[in-house]
């Protein structure tokens, strides 16, 4: 069958697809964002909602993206067009692909800013800046670097942000097997090992019990409507769902790989990494005066240097750890651009290298807004994470569940009846879409509820 390979290239094995998709999923979302939003949203209850969203919404949507990608074998935009036509759906479904391309650019524009912070910290750590440092020192160091506001131009921030965008564009330009596979093959396992080491270290020197309670003790009173939306949005963000990144990668998956097993593997890996990041950071936060769980985006940059600063060889280990985080960010960043790249190559038959320059420049321009303005960064984060990704995920679930011909789905999943089929159908048709709609509606419902109570 001519359709059984993608013109953009193919993953050379099941293992490499899992690594690449896990490389996309595991990134700043796990190590930087998960701890800080958990800290801001009061811990346990937020974590539980996040885990439920991963299992009941994220997993089915991930399966849907992989199977759609592999059934279409093209960029998300053209895959959606092709599959919608073949199933008798309208051309409007291509909008899912377009929204994903836009979301990818928007996300990369601020993702690269945070990755730039990581790059800067590699050098601060390696230079021994934090040897023996306390919470006060790390907090001040961070705001001196990233807390500048206009008219001051944060040159250092701008520089590292630019380096990261350039590196991303360069790797995507090299294409599937040469660029993407190499970056994920070695670095992910090393990152994971170091992270576990850090958890052990944090357990020895920090307040592990307090961290455990904070992360896993369910306290419904700390749950807010905004927290629930944040948790769901983050489930999409951390698994790279809702914008076609996994769909694009799915297009390069060989025919015989199991969609269910790979999706589950990726989701579990991603979740374990996020929880480990929490277990590495919060023991330090709770044992260090001057640090707070609710510190916001600065959290890991304030807490981890304290841990490394108190460690023999901490400058070296800390620098290595941040190098690996930077690589984790890079393997995620390249997947943000892949849908756009694949589309442009299909549509205009251009070379990936040419696209890289234009795409990199566009992202850079957009990202400068986030470099100079924290509110702008927050706004782009909000628009993509809380609106575009969940909306994209909802549409993907609806398409896979209700529009796509059963024959296509069954062929991709490898089953068409029995309990597996029933679980899949219920999950993709009802549980995932209703979950997303319910979370979207929740703030509205609470607002009405509060309004009525205020009136009575
Ligand atoms: N999943 C990445 C992370 O957790 O850092 C971020 C991301 C990558 C989001 C790719 C969306 C995406 F398509």
Short mmCIF file of C-alpha atoms and ligand atoms in Angstrom, two decimals:
data_model
loop_
_atom_site.label_atom_id
_atom_site.label_comp_id
_atom_site.label_asym_id
_atom_site.label_seq_id
_atom_site.Cartn_x
_atom_site.Cartn_y
_atom_site.Cartn_z
CA UNK A 1 0.00 0.00 0.00
CA UNK A 2 1.45 3.34 -1.04
CA UNK A 3 -0.05 4.90 2.04
CA UNK A 4 1.93 2.79 4.38
CA UNK A 5 4.84 5.14 4.57
CA UNK A 6 5.02 8.88 5.05
CA UNK A 7 6.91 11.01 2.58
CA UNK A 8 8.53 12.83 5.51
CA UNK A 9 10.26 9.66 6.69
CA UNK A 10 9.48 6.94 9.19
CA UNK A 11 10.56 6.02 12.73
CA UNK A 12 12.99 3.18 12.42
CA UNK A 13 11.35 1.15 15.20
CA UNK A 14 8.51 1.10 17.71
CA UNK A 15 11.03 2.00 20.38
CA UNK A 16 12.08 5.13 18.54
CA UNK A 17 8.52 6.30 18.17
CA UNK A 18 7.94 5.82 21.89
CA UNK A 19 11.14 7.73 22.62
CA UNK A 20 10.26 10.55 20.25
CA UNK A 21 6.71 10.87 21.55
CA UNK A 22 7.96 10.67 25.12
CA UNK A 23 10.58 13.24 24.16
CA UNK A 24 7.78 15.49 23.01
CA UNK A 25 5.69 14.85 26.11
CA UNK A 26 8.46 15.13 28.68
CA UNK A 27 9.72 18.67 28.84
CA UNK A 28 9.38 21.93 30.70
CA UNK A 29 5.76 20.98 31.29
CA UNK A 30 6.88 18.23 33.65
CA UNK A 31 9.86 19.80 35.32
CA UNK A 32 9.08 23.51 35.35
CA UNK A 33 5.30 23.86 34.96
CA UNK A 34 3.84 20.93 36.87
CA UNK A 35 5.61 21.77 40.17
CA UNK A 36 4.81 25.46 39.95
CA UNK A 37 1.13 25.17 39.08
CA UNK A 38 0.74 22.45 41.70
CA UNK A 39 2.30 24.86 44.20
CA UNK A 40 -0.02 27.66 43.14
CA UNK A 41 -3.11 25.49 43.28
CA UNK A 42 -2.57 24.04 46.73
CA UNK A 43 -1.30 20.52 45.97
CA UNK A 44 -3.21 17.24 46.44
CA UNK A 45 -6.65 18.03 45.06
CA UNK A 46 -5.12 19.67 42.00
CA UNK A 47 -2.82 16.69 41.45
CA UNK A 48 -5.74 14.30 41.64
CA UNK A 49 -7.74 16.22 39.03
CA UNK A 50 -4.66 16.30 36.82
CA UNK A 51 -4.20 12.52 37.13
CA UNK A 52 -7.87 11.89 36.35
CA UNK A 53 -7.61 14.11 33.28
CA UNK A 54 -4.53 12.22 32.09
CA UNK A 55 -6.27 8.86 32.43
CA UNK A 56 -9.75 9.65 31.19
CA UNK A 57 -9.17 12.45 28.71
CA UNK A 58 -5.48 12.43 27.81
CA UNK A 59 -5.08 8.75 27.11
CA UNK A 60 -8.03 8.37 24.71
CA UNK A 61 -7.11 11.59 22.91
CA UNK A 62 -3.52 10.40 22.57
CA UNK A 63 -4.70 7.15 21.04
CA UNK A 64 -6.91 9.15 18.70
CA UNK A 65 -4.03 11.37 17.59
CA UNK A 66 -1.73 8.44 16.93
CA UNK A 67 -4.32 6.50 14.98
CA UNK A 68 -5.44 9.52 12.97
CA UNK A 69 -1.85 10.34 12.11
CA UNK A 70 -1.06 6.84 11.02
CA UNK A 71 -4.28 6.49 9.04
CA UNK A 72 -3.56 9.74 7.17
CA UNK A 73 0.25 9.63 6.93
CA UNK A 74 0.38 13.36 6.23
CA UNK A 75 0.63 16.62 8.16
CA UNK A 76 -2.28 17.09 10.60
CA UNK A 77 -3.95 19.57 8.25
CA UNK A 78 -3.90 17.25 5.25
CA UNK A 79 -4.52 14.16 7.35
CA UNK A 80 -7.71 15.72 8.74
CA UNK A 81 -8.80 16.76 5.26
CA UNK A 82 -8.15 13.34 3.80
CA UNK A 83 -9.80 11.36 6.58
CA UNK A 84 -12.79 13.69 6.84
CA UNK A 85 -13.43 13.34 3.12
CA UNK A 86 -13.04 9.60 3.17
CA UNK A 87 -15.50 9.35 6.04
CA UNK A 88 -18.03 11.74 4.52
CA UNK A 89 -17.23 14.58 6.93
CA UNK A 90 -16.79 18.20 5.82
CA UNK A 91 -13.65 20.13 4.94
CA UNK A 92 -14.11 22.13 8.13
CA UNK A 93 -12.23 19.49 10.07
CA UNK A 94 -8.99 20.85 8.61
CA UNK A 95 -9.51 23.72 11.07
CA UNK A 96 -8.27 21.34 13.77
CA UNK A 97 -4.98 21.12 11.91
CA UNK A 98 -4.75 24.86 11.36
CA UNK A 99 -5.49 25.68 14.96
CA UNK A 100 -2.76 23.24 15.94
CA UNK A 101 -0.21 24.95 13.73
CA UNK A 102 -1.04 28.32 15.28
CA UNK A 103 -1.00 26.86 18.81
CA UNK A 104 2.41 25.33 18.11
CA UNK A 105 3.89 28.68 17.18
CA UNK A 106 2.31 30.42 20.14
CA UNK A 107 3.51 27.78 22.60
CA UNK A 108 7.03 27.69 21.21
CA UNK A 109 7.25 31.48 21.48
CA UNK A 110 7.03 31.38 25.29
CA UNK A 111 8.41 27.88 25.77
CA UNK A 112 11.69 29.13 24.32
CA UNK A 113 11.78 31.94 26.85
CA UNK A 114 11.64 29.50 29.77
CA UNK A 115 14.12 27.20 28.01
CA UNK A 116 16.37 30.26 27.73
CA UNK A 117 16.22 30.63 31.52
CA UNK A 118 17.32 27.00 31.78
CA UNK A 119 20.28 27.64 29.47
CA UNK A 120 21.35 30.63 31.52
CA UNK A 121 21.15 28.56 34.72
CA UNK A 122 23.48 25.93 33.30
CA UNK A 123 26.22 28.55 33.34
CA UNK A 124 25.27 30.05 36.67
CA UNK A 125 25.39 26.60 38.26
CA UNK A 126 28.58 25.52 36.52
CA UNK A 127 30.27 28.72 37.63
CA UNK A 128 29.57 27.90 41.28
CA UNK A 129 27.21 30.86 41.80
CA UNK A 130 25.02 28.86 44.15
CA UNK A 131 27.57 27.09 46.32
CA UNK A 132 26.15 27.29 49.84
CA UNK A 133 23.29 29.52 48.66
CA UNK A 134 20.11 30.02 50.70
CA UNK A 135 16.55 30.70 49.56
CA UNK A 136 17.00 34.45 49.77
CA UNK A 137 19.99 34.40 47.50
CA UNK A 138 18.43 32.17 44.84
CA UNK A 139 15.24 34.25 44.88
CA UNK A 140 17.18 37.49 44.41
CA UNK A 141 19.39 35.99 41.72
CA UNK A 142 16.35 34.93 39.75
CA UNK A 143 14.60 38.28 39.86
CA UNK A 144 17.77 40.12 38.93
CA UNK A 145 17.91 37.99 35.79
CA UNK A 146 14.31 37.55 34.70
CA UNK A 147 12.44 40.18 36.69
CA UNK A 148 13.40 43.19 34.59
CA UNK A 149 10.64 45.28 33.12
CA UNK A 150 10.61 47.74 30.25
CA UNK A 151 12.18 50.16 29.46
CA UNK A 152 15.07 47.96 30.60
CA UNK A 153 15.88 45.43 27.91
CA UNK A 154 16.73 42.04 29.41
CA UNK A 155 19.62 41.34 27.07
CA UNK A 156 20.73 38.09 28.67
CA UNK A 157 17.23 36.66 28.56
CA UNK A 158 16.88 37.72 24.95
CA UNK A 159 20.18 36.11 24.08
CA UNK A 160 19.41 32.67 25.56
CA UNK A 161 15.90 32.72 24.13
CA UNK A 162 17.40 33.35 20.70
CA UNK A 163 19.90 30.50 21.12
CA UNK A 164 17.08 28.11 21.96
CA UNK A 165 14.89 29.10 18.99
CA UNK A 166 17.85 28.74 16.65
CA UNK A 167 18.66 25.27 18.01
CA UNK A 168 15.05 24.18 17.59
CA UNK A 169 14.80 25.41 14.01
CA UNK A 170 18.11 23.73 13.19
CA UNK A 171 17.02 20.32 14.48
CA UNK A 172 13.59 20.38 12.84
CA UNK A 173 15.28 21.34 9.60
CA UNK A 174 17.28 18.12 9.72
CA UNK A 175 14.11 16.04 9.57
CA UNK A 176 12.70 12.96 11.17
CA UNK A 177 15.32 10.34 11.57
CA UNK A 178 18.51 12.35 11.61
CA UNK A 179 17.38 15.21 13.80
CA UNK A 180 14.72 13.95 16.12
CA UNK A 181 15.80 10.43 16.90
CA UNK A 182 19.32 11.23 17.94
CA UNK A 183 18.24 13.79 20.46
CA UNK A 184 15.87 11.45 22.27
CA UNK A 185 17.76 8.20 22.12
CA UNK A 186 20.37 8.95 24.78
CA UNK A 187 19.26 11.96 26.66
CA UNK A 188 15.88 10.88 27.99
CA UNK A 189 17.14 7.89 29.98
CA UNK A 190 19.96 9.94 31.48
CA UNK A 191 17.58 12.70 32.51
CA UNK A 192 15.32 10.20 34.15
CA UNK A 193 18.17 8.63 36.13
CA UNK A 194 19.41 12.00 37.37
CA UNK A 195 15.90 12.97 38.37
CA UNK A 196 15.54 9.86 40.51
CA UNK A 197 18.90 10.66 42.10
CA UNK A 198 17.62 14.14 42.88
CA UNK A 199 14.49 12.74 44.53
CA UNK A 200 16.66 10.58 46.78
CA UNK A 201 18.87 13.53 47.64
CA UNK A 202 15.85 15.75 48.36
CA UNK A 203 14.45 13.03 50.59
CA UNK A 204 17.66 12.99 52.61
CA UNK A 205 18.21 16.71 53.06
CA UNK A 206 14.67 18.08 52.64
CA UNK A 207 11.25 17.62 54.21
CA UNK A 208 10.04 14.65 52.21
CA UNK A 209 7.03 13.92 54.41
CA UNK A 210 5.68 17.43 53.97
CA UNK A 211 6.19 17.21 50.22
CA UNK A 212 4.40 13.87 50.05
CA UNK A 213 1.45 15.20 52.04
CA UNK A 214 1.32 18.31 49.89
CA UNK A 215 1.25 16.34 46.64
CA UNK A 216 -1.02 13.46 47.61
CA UNK A 217 -3.30 14.58 50.41
CA UNK A 218 -6.68 15.32 48.94
CA UNK A 219 -8.20 18.50 50.29
CA UNK A 220 -11.27 19.46 48.29
CA UNK A 221 -11.46 22.90 49.90
CA UNK A 222 -8.34 23.95 48.00
CA UNK A 223 -9.86 23.19 44.63
CA UNK A 224 -10.97 26.19 42.59
CA UNK A 225 -12.70 26.37 39.23
CA UNK A 226 -9.60 27.88 37.77
CA UNK A 227 -7.50 25.11 39.28
CA UNK A 228 -9.64 22.45 37.62
CA UNK A 229 -9.30 24.15 34.23
CA UNK A 230 -5.57 24.52 34.82
CA UNK A 231 -5.28 20.81 35.64
CA UNK A 232 -7.11 19.75 32.49
CA UNK A 233 -5.22 22.19 30.30
CA UNK A 234 -2.01 20.89 31.76
CA UNK A 235 -2.96 17.29 31.02
CA UNK A 236 -3.11 18.28 27.33
CA UNK A 237 0.02 20.40 27.50
CA UNK A 238 2.17 17.82 29.24
CA UNK A 239 1.14 15.02 26.88
CA UNK A 240 1.58 17.30 23.84
CA UNK A 241 -2.05 16.81 22.87
CA UNK A 242 -4.68 18.92 21.19
CA UNK A 243 -2.50 20.57 18.57
CA UNK A 244 -1.41 17.80 16.26
CA UNK A 245 2.13 17.22 17.52
CA UNK A 246 1.43 13.61 18.35
CA UNK A 247 -0.72 13.30 15.22
CA UNK A 248 2.24 14.45 13.14
CA UNK A 249 4.52 11.96 14.87
CA UNK A 250 1.84 9.28 14.48
CA UNK A 251 2.14 9.66 10.72
CA UNK A 252 5.66 8.24 10.89
CA UNK A 253 4.72 5.14 12.92
CA UNK A 254 5.18 1.77 11.22
CA UNK A 255 2.00 -0.20 10.61
CA UNK A 256 2.31 -3.00 13.11
CA UNK A 257 2.95 -0.95 16.26
CA UNK A 258 0.15 -1.12 18.87
CA UNK A 259 -1.54 2.22 19.41
CA UNK A 260 -2.90 1.30 22.82
CA UNK A 261 0.35 0.08 24.34
CA UNK A 262 2.43 2.94 23.03
CA UNK A 263 -0.05 5.59 24.16
CA UNK A 264 -0.23 4.06 27.63
CA UNK A 265 3.56 3.84 27.86
CA UNK A 266 3.99 7.47 26.92
CA UNK A 267 1.32 8.66 29.36
CA UNK A 268 2.80 6.67 32.25
CA UNK A 269 6.37 7.83 31.54
CA UNK A 270 5.27 11.43 31.36
CA UNK A 271 3.31 11.24 34.59
CA UNK A 272 6.11 9.53 36.49
CA UNK A 273 8.56 12.23 35.42
CA UNK A 274 6.21 15.01 36.57
CA UNK A 275 5.61 13.38 39.94
CA UNK A 276 9.36 12.83 40.39
CA UNK A 277 9.97 16.49 39.63
CA UNK A 278 7.46 17.37 42.34
CA UNK A 279 9.12 14.97 44.77
CA UNK A 280 12.52 16.47 44.02
CA UNK A 281 11.46 20.08 44.39
CA UNK A 282 8.92 20.29 47.22
CA UNK A 283 11.06 18.63 49.95
CA UNK A 284 13.60 21.40 49.30
CA UNK A 285 10.96 24.11 49.20
CA UNK A 286 9.44 23.06 52.53
CA UNK A 287 12.81 22.75 54.26
CA UNK A 288 14.26 26.05 53.07
CA UNK A 289 13.37 29.40 54.65
CA UNK A 290 12.62 32.00 52.01
CA UNK A 291 11.11 29.55 49.51
CA UNK A 292 7.40 29.18 48.92
CA UNK A 293 5.37 26.53 47.10
CA UNK A 294 3.32 29.25 45.42
CA UNK A 295 6.32 31.09 44.00
CA UNK A 296 5.03 30.77 40.44
CA UNK A 297 7.15 30.31 37.31
CA UNK A 298 10.31 31.04 39.31
CA UNK A 299 9.85 27.97 41.53
CA UNK A 300 12.41 25.54 40.12
CA UNK A 301 14.94 28.31 39.57
CA UNK A 302 14.72 29.25 43.24
CA UNK A 303 14.54 25.80 44.80
CA UNK A 304 16.83 23.51 42.79
CA UNK A 305 19.90 25.78 43.09
CA UNK A 306 19.54 25.58 46.90
CA UNK A 307 19.67 21.79 46.65
CA UNK A 308 22.66 21.80 44.32
CA UNK A 309 24.36 24.52 46.33
CA UNK A 310 24.44 22.29 49.40
CA UNK A 311 25.76 19.28 47.55
CA UNK A 312 29.36 18.23 47.07
CA UNK A 313 30.02 18.56 43.35
CA UNK A 314 26.67 20.36 43.25
CA UNK A 315 27.91 22.86 40.69
CA UNK A 316 28.71 20.04 38.30
CA UNK A 317 25.65 17.89 38.98
CA UNK A 318 23.40 20.94 38.85
CA UNK A 319 24.83 22.09 35.55
CA UNK A 320 24.44 18.60 34.08
CA UNK A 321 20.86 18.43 35.31
CA UNK A 322 19.97 21.73 33.66
CA UNK A 323 21.70 20.63 30.45
CA UNK A 324 19.39 17.63 30.37
CA UNK A 325 16.33 19.76 31.10
CA UNK A 326 17.37 21.95 28.18
CA UNK A 327 17.51 18.86 25.96
CA UNK A 328 14.13 17.69 27.22
CA UNK A 329 12.80 21.12 26.28
CA UNK A 330 14.41 20.84 22.86
CA UNK A 331 12.82 17.47 22.07
CA UNK A 332 9.45 19.00 23.00
CA UNK A 333 10.04 22.19 21.07
CA UNK A 334 10.80 20.40 17.82
CA UNK A 335 7.46 18.60 18.03
CA UNK A 336 5.70 21.96 18.35
CA UNK A 337 6.95 22.89 14.90
CA UNK A 338 6.57 19.51 13.20
CA UNK A 339 2.90 19.95 12.13
CA UNK A 340 3.72 23.26 10.45
CA UNK A 341 6.83 21.87 8.80
CA UNK A 342 5.16 18.80 7.44
CA UNK A 343 2.35 20.92 6.02
CA UNK A 344 4.59 23.46 4.32
CA UNK A 345 6.71 20.75 2.78
CA UNK A 346 3.57 19.03 1.42
CA UNK A 347 1.91 22.18 0.20
CA UNK A 348 4.80 24.07 -1.35
CA UNK A 349 7.32 21.34 -1.81
CA UNK A 350 9.91 23.51 -0.12
CA UNK A 351 12.97 22.24 1.69
CA UNK A 352 12.78 21.83 5.46
CA UNK A 353 15.82 24.08 5.79
CA UNK A 354 14.07 26.97 4.07
CA UNK A 355 11.03 26.59 6.25
CA UNK A 356 13.23 26.59 9.34
CA UNK A 357 14.45 30.12 8.77
CA UNK A 358 10.99 31.57 8.24
CA UNK A 359 9.37 29.62 11.08
CA UNK A 360 12.21 30.38 13.47
CA UNK A 361 12.01 34.09 12.67
CA UNK A 362 8.24 34.17 13.18
CA UNK A 363 8.52 32.45 16.54
CA UNK A 364 11.32 34.73 17.57
CA UNK A 365 9.32 37.88 16.84
CA UNK A 366 6.34 36.59 18.77
CA UNK A 367 8.53 35.44 21.65
CA UNK A 368 10.18 38.81 22.12
CA UNK A 369 6.83 39.92 23.52
CA UNK A 370 7.16 37.25 26.22
CA UNK A 371 10.79 38.12 26.90
CA UNK A 372 10.00 41.72 27.71
CA UNK A 373 6.60 41.24 29.32
CA UNK A 374 5.55 38.63 31.87
CA UNK A 375 1.84 39.45 31.45
CA UNK A 376 2.16 38.79 27.72
CA UNK A 377 3.82 35.43 28.43
CA UNK A 378 1.02 34.61 30.88
CA UNK A 379 -1.59 35.53 28.32
CA UNK A 380 -0.14 33.36 25.55
CA UNK A 381 0.19 30.51 28.04
CA UNK A 382 -3.46 30.98 29.05
CA UNK A 383 -4.76 31.15 25.49
CA UNK A 384 -2.95 28.01 24.37
CA UNK A 385 -3.04 25.89 27.52
CA UNK A 386 -6.50 26.62 28.79
CA UNK A 387 -8.35 27.21 25.53
CA UNK A 388 -6.68 26.03 22.32
CA UNK A 389 -5.31 22.65 23.45
CA UNK A 390 -8.47 21.48 25.28
CA UNK A 391 -10.59 22.70 22.36
CA UNK A 392 -8.35 20.94 19.85
CA UNK A 393 -8.46 17.79 21.97
CA UNK A 394 -12.24 17.94 22.17
CA UNK A 395 -12.54 18.21 18.39
CA UNK A 396 -10.07 15.37 17.86
CA UNK A 397 -12.05 13.14 20.22
CA UNK A 398 -15.31 14.01 18.49
CA UNK A 399 -13.81 13.37 15.09
CA UNK A 400 -12.27 10.03 16.01
CA UNK A 401 -15.34 8.95 17.96
CA UNK A 402 -18.19 10.11 15.77
CA UNK A 403 -16.99 10.97 12.27
CA UNK A 404 -14.17 8.65 11.32
CA UNK A 405 -15.33 5.43 9.66
CA UNK A 406 -15.28 2.48 12.03
CA UNK A 407 -13.33 0.46 9.50
CA UNK A 408 -10.42 2.90 9.66
CA UNK A 409 -10.39 2.99 13.45
CA UNK A 410 -10.61 -0.77 13.78
CA UNK A 411 -7.79 -1.26 11.33
CA UNK A 412 -5.55 1.08 13.29
CA UNK A 413 -6.39 -0.23 16.73
CA UNK A 414 -6.37 -3.87 15.73
CA UNK A 415 -9.73 -4.67 17.33
CA UNK A 416 -13.32 -4.04 16.25
CA UNK A 417 -15.42 -5.73 18.88
CA UNK A 418 -15.38 -7.16 22.40
CA UNK A 419 -14.66 -5.31 25.63
CA UNK A 420 -11.69 -3.45 24.18
CA UNK A 421 -13.86 -1.89 21.53
CA UNK A 422 -16.54 -0.97 24.04
CA UNK A 423 -14.06 0.68 26.42
CA UNK A 424 -12.50 2.59 23.54
CA UNK A 425 -15.84 3.75 22.12
CA UNK A 426 -17.19 4.90 25.47
CA UNK A 427 -13.95 6.70 26.28
CA UNK A 428 -13.55 8.55 22.99
CA UNK A 429 -17.24 9.25 22.31
CA UNK A 430 -18.44 10.17 25.79
CA UNK A 431 -15.91 10.29 28.60
CA UNK A 432 -13.24 12.47 26.97
CA UNK A 433 -15.57 14.98 25.25
CA UNK A 434 -17.91 15.30 28.21
CA UNK A 435 -14.90 15.68 30.49
CA UNK A 436 -13.55 18.60 28.47
CA UNK A 437 -16.94 20.29 28.18
CA UNK A 438 -17.61 19.80 31.89
CA UNK A 439 -14.32 21.42 32.86
CA UNK A 440 -14.95 24.32 30.47
CA UNK A 441 -18.39 24.75 31.97
CA UNK A 442 -17.30 24.39 35.59
CA UNK A 443 -16.20 28.00 36.16
CA UNK A 444 -19.48 29.11 34.68
CA UNK A 445 -21.47 26.82 36.93
CA UNK A 446 -19.60 27.92 40.06
CA UNK A 447 -20.03 31.55 39.08
CA UNK A 448 -23.78 31.10 38.71
CA UNK A 449 -23.88 29.16 41.96
CA UNK A 450 -22.04 31.90 43.81
CA UNK A 451 -24.24 34.52 42.25
CA UNK A 452 -27.41 32.77 43.39
CA UNK A 453 -26.02 32.33 46.90
CA UNK A 454 -24.97 35.94 47.09
CA UNK A 455 -28.51 36.91 46.20
CA UNK A 456 -30.24 34.72 48.77
N1 LIG B 1 4.60 18.39 26.35
C1 LIG B 1 5.59 19.44 26.42
C2 LIG B 1 6.01 19.60 27.87
O1 LIG B 1 5.38 19.04 28.77
O2 LIG B 1 6.97 20.33 28.11
C3 LIG B 1 5.09 20.73 25.83
C4 LIG B 1 4.40 20.56 24.52
C5 LIG B 1 5.07 19.99 23.43
C6 LIG B 1 3.09 20.90 24.38
C7 LIG B 1 4.42 19.78 22.23
C8 LIG B 1 2.40 20.70 23.21
C9 LIG B 1 3.08 20.14 22.15
F1 LIG B 1 2.45 19.93 21.05
#
